[in-house]
PDB file of C-alpha atoms and ligand atoms in Angstrom:
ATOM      1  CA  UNK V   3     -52.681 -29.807-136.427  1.00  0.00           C
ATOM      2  CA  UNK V   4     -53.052 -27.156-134.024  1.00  0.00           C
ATOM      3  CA  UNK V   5     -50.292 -24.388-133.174  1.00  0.00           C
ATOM      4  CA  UNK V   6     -49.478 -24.444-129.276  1.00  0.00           C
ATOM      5  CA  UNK V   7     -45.872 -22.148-128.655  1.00  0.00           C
ATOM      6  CA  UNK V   8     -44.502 -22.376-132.251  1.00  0.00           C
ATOM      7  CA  UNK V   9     -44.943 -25.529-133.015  1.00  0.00           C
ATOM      8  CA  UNK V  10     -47.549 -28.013-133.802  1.00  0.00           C
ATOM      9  CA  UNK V  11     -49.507 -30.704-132.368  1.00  0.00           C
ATOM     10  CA  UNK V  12     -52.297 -33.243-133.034  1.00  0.00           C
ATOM     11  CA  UNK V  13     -55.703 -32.397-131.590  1.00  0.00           C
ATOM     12  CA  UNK V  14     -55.158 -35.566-129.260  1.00  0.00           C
ATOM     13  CA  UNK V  15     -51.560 -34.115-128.245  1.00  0.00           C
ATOM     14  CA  UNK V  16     -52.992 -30.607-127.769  1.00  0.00           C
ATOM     15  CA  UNK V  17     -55.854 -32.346-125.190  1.00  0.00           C
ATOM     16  CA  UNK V  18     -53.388 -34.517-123.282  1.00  0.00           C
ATOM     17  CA  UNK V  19     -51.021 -30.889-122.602  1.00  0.00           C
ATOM     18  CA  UNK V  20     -55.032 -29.131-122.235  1.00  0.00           C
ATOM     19  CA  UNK V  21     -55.654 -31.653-119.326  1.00  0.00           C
ATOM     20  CA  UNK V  22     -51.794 -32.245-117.843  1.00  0.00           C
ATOM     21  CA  UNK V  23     -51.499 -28.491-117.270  1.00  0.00           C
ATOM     22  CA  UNK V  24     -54.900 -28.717-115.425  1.00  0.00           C
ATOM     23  CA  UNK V  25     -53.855 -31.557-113.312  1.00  0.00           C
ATOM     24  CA  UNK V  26     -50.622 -29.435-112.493  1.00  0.00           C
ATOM     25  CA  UNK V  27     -52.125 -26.261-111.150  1.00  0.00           C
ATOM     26  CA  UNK V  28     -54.598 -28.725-109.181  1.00  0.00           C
ATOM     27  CA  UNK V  29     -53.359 -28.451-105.218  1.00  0.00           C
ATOM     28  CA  UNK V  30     -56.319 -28.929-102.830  1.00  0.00           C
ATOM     29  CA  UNK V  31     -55.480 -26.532 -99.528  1.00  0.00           C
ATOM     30  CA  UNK V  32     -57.534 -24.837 -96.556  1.00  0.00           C
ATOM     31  CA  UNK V  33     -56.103 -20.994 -97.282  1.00  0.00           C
ATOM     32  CA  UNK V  34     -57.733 -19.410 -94.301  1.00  0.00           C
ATOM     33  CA  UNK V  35     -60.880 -20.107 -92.079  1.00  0.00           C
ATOM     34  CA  UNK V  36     -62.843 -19.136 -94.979  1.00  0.00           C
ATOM     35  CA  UNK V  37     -61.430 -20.105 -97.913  1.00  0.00           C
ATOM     36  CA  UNK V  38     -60.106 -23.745 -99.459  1.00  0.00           C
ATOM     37  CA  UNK V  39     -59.385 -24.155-103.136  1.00  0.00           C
ATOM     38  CA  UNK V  40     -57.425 -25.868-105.531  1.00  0.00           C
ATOM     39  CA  UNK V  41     -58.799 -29.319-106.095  1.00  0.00           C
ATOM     40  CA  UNK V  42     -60.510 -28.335-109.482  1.00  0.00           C
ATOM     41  CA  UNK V  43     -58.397 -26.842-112.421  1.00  0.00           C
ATOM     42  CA  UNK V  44     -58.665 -25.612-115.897  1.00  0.00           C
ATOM     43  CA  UNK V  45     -56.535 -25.197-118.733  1.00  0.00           C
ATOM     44  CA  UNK V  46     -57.173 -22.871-121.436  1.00  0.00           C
ATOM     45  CA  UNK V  47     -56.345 -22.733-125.006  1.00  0.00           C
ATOM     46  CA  UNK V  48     -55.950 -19.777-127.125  1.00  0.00           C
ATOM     47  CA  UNK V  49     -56.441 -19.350-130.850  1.00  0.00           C
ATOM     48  CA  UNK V  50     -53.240 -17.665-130.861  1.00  0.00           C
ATOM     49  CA  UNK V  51     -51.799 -20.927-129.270  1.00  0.00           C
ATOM     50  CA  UNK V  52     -51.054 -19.852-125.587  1.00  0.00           C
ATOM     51  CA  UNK V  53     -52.018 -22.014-122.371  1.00  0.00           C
ATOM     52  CA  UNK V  54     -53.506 -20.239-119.554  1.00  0.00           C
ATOM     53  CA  UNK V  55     -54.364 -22.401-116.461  1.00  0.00           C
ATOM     54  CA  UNK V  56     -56.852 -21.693-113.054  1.00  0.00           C
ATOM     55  CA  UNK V  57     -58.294 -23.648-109.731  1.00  0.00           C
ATOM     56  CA  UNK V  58     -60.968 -22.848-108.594  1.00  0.00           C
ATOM     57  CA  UNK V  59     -61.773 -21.104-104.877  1.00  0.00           C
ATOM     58  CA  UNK V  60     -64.240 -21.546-102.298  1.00  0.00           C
ATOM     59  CA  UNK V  61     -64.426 -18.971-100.276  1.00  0.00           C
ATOM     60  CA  UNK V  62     -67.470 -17.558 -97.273  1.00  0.00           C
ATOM     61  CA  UNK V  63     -69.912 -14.735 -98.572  1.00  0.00           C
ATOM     62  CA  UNK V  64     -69.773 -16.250-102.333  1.00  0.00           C
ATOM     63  CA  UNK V  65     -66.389 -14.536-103.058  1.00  0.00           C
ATOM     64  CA  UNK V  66     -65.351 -17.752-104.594  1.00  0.00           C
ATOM     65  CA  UNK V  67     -65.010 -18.439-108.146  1.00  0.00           C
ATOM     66  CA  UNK V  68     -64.638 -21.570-110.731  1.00  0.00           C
ATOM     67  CA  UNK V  69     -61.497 -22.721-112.136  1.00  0.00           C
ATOM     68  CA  UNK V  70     -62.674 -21.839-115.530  1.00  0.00           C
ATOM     69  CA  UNK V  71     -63.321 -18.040-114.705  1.00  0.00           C
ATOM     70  CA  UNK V  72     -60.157 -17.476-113.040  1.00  0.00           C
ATOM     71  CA  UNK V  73     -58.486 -19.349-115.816  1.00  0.00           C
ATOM     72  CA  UNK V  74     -60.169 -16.792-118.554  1.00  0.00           C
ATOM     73  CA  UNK V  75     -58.934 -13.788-116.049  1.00  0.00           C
ATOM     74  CA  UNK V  76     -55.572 -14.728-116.017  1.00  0.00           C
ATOM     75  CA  UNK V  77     -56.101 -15.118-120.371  1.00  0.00           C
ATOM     76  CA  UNK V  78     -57.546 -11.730-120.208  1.00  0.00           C
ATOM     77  CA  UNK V  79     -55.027 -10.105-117.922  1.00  0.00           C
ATOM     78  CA  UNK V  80     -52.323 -11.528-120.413  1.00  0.00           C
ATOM     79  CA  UNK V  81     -53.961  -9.432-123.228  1.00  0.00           C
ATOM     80  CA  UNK V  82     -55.843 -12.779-124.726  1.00  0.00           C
ATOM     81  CA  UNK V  83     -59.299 -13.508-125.140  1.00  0.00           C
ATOM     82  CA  UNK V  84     -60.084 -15.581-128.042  1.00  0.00           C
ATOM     83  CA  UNK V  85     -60.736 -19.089-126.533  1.00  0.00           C
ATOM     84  CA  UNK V  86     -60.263 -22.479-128.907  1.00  0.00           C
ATOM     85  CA  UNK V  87     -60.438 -25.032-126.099  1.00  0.00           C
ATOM     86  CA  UNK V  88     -61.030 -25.327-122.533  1.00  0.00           C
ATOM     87  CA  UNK V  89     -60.696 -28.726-120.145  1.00  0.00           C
ATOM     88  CA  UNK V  90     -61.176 -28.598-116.314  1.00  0.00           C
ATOM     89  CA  UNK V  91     -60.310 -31.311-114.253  1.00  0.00           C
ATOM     90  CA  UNK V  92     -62.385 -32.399-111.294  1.00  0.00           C
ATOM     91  CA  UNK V  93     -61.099 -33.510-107.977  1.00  0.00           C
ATOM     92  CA  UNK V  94     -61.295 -37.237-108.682  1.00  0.00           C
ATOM     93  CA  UNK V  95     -59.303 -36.325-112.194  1.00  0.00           C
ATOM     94  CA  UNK V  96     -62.247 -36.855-114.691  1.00  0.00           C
ATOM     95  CA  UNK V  97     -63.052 -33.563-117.147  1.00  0.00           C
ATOM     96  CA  UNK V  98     -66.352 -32.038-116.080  1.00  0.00           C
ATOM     97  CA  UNK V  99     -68.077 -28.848-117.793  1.00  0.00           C
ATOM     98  CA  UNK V 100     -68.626 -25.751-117.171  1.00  0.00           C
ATOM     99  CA  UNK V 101     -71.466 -24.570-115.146  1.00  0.00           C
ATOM    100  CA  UNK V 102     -73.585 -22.090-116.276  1.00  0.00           C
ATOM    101  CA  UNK V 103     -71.583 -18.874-115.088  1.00  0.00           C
ATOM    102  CA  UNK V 104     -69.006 -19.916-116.559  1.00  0.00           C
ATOM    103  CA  UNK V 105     -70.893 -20.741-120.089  1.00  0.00           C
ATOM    104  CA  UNK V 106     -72.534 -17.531-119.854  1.00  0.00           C
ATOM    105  CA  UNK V 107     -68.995 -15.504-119.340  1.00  0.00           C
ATOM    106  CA  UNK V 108     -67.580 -17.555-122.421  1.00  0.00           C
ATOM    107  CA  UNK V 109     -70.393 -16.615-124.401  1.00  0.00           C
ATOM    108  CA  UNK V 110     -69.750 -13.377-123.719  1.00  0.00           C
ATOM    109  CA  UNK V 111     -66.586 -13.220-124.851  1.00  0.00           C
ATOM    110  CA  UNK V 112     -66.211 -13.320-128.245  1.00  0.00           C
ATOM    111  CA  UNK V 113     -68.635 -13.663-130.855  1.00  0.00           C
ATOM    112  CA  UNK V 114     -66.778 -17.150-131.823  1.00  0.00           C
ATOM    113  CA  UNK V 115     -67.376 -18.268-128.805  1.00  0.00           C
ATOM    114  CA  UNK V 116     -69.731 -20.954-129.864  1.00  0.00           C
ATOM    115  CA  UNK V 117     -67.238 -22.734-131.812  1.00  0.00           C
ATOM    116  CA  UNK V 118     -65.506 -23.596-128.270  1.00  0.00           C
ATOM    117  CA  UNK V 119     -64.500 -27.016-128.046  1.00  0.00           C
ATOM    118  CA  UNK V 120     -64.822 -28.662-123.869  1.00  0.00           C
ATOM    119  CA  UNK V 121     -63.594 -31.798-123.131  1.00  0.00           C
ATOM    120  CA  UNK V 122     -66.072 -33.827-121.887  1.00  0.00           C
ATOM    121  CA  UNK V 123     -64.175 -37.606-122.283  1.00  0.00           C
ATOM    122  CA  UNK V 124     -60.639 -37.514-121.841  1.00  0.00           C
ATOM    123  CA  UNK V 125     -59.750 -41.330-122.974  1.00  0.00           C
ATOM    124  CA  UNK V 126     -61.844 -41.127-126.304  1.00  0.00           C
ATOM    125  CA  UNK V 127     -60.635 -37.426-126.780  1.00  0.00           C
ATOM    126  CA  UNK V 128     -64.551 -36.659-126.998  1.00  0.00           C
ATOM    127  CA  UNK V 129     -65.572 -33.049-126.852  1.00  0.00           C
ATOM    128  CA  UNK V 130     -68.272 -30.858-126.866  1.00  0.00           C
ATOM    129  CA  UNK V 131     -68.839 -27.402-128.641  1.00  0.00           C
ATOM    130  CA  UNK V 132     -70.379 -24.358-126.619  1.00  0.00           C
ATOM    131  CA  UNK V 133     -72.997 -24.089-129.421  1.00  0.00           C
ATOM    132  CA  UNK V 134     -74.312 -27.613-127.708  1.00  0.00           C
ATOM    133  CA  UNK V 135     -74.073 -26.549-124.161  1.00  0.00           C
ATOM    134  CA  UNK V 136     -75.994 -23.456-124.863  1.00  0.00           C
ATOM    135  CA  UNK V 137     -78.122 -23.739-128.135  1.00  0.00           C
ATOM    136  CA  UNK V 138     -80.362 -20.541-128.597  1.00  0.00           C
ATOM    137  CA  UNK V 139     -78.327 -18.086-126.495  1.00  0.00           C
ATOM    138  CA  UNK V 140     -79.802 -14.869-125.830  1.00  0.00           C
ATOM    139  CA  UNK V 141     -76.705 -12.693-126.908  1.00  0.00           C
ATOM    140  CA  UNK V 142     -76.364 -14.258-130.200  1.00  0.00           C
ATOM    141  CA  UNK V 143     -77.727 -11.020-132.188  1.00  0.00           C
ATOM    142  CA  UNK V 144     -75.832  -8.376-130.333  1.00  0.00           C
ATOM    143  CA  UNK V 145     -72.643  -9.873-132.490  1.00  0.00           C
ATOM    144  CA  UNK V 146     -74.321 -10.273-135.614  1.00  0.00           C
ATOM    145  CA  UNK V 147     -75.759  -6.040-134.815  1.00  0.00           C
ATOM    146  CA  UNK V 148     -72.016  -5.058-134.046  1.00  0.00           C
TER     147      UNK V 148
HETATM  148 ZN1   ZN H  68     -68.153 -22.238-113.265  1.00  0.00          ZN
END
């Protein structure tokens, strides 16, 4: 069971909110002449059992970012920063991962970071572990030194 807002859930229940709060932030739109976002979104989850959602942005001059990142800024500008799950939702509603600023920026983040669980199948609840996305990471020993 996993605590989400006082109470508790299954790991299956905690993935379908993970992945129904993504869908909800998703809302594809042209903001300006240079920048469209919204059709991916993300949906963090904390260990201390908070939710923090993000789409991602497109946007000329590479000012854009992911849906994962802006989810983990808006968890870090709430005063959280321990990550236990993450599931972002692609345009055409399947879970994708993240890419590899994202994976670097999560692996930054805490030195349990590796433990984080991505969904990577949302009708067979399978997931994946950031130790398998990025096996031999080249920070590893700066948390072990500090
Ligand atoms: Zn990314």
């Amino acid at each position: 069971m996993i605590r989400y807002e006082g109470d508790f859930m299954s790991e299956n229940e905690i993935w379908n909110k993970l992945y129904k709060r993504a869908c909800e932030v998703q809302n594809y739109r042209v903001i300006s002449p240079f920048i469209e976002g919204g059709q991916v979104g993300a949906a963090i989850l904390t260990k201390k059992g908070n939710i923090y959602t993000g789409v991602c942005l497109d946007a000329a001059s590479t000012l854009g970012i992911c849906a994962e990142r802006n989810a983990i800024f808006n968890m870090i500008t709430n005063g959280d920063s321990q990550i236990e799950k993450i599931v972002c939702v692609m345009s055409n509603g399947e879970v994708g991962t993240p890419c590899g600023a994202c994976r670097e920026l999560i692996m930054q983040l805490d030195k349990d970071s590796k433990d984080v669980q991505i969904l990577i199948d949302k009708d067979n609840y399978k997931s994946v572990t950031m130790q398998e996305l990025m096996p031999n990471w080249w920070g590893t020993s700066r948390f072990i030194n500090n």
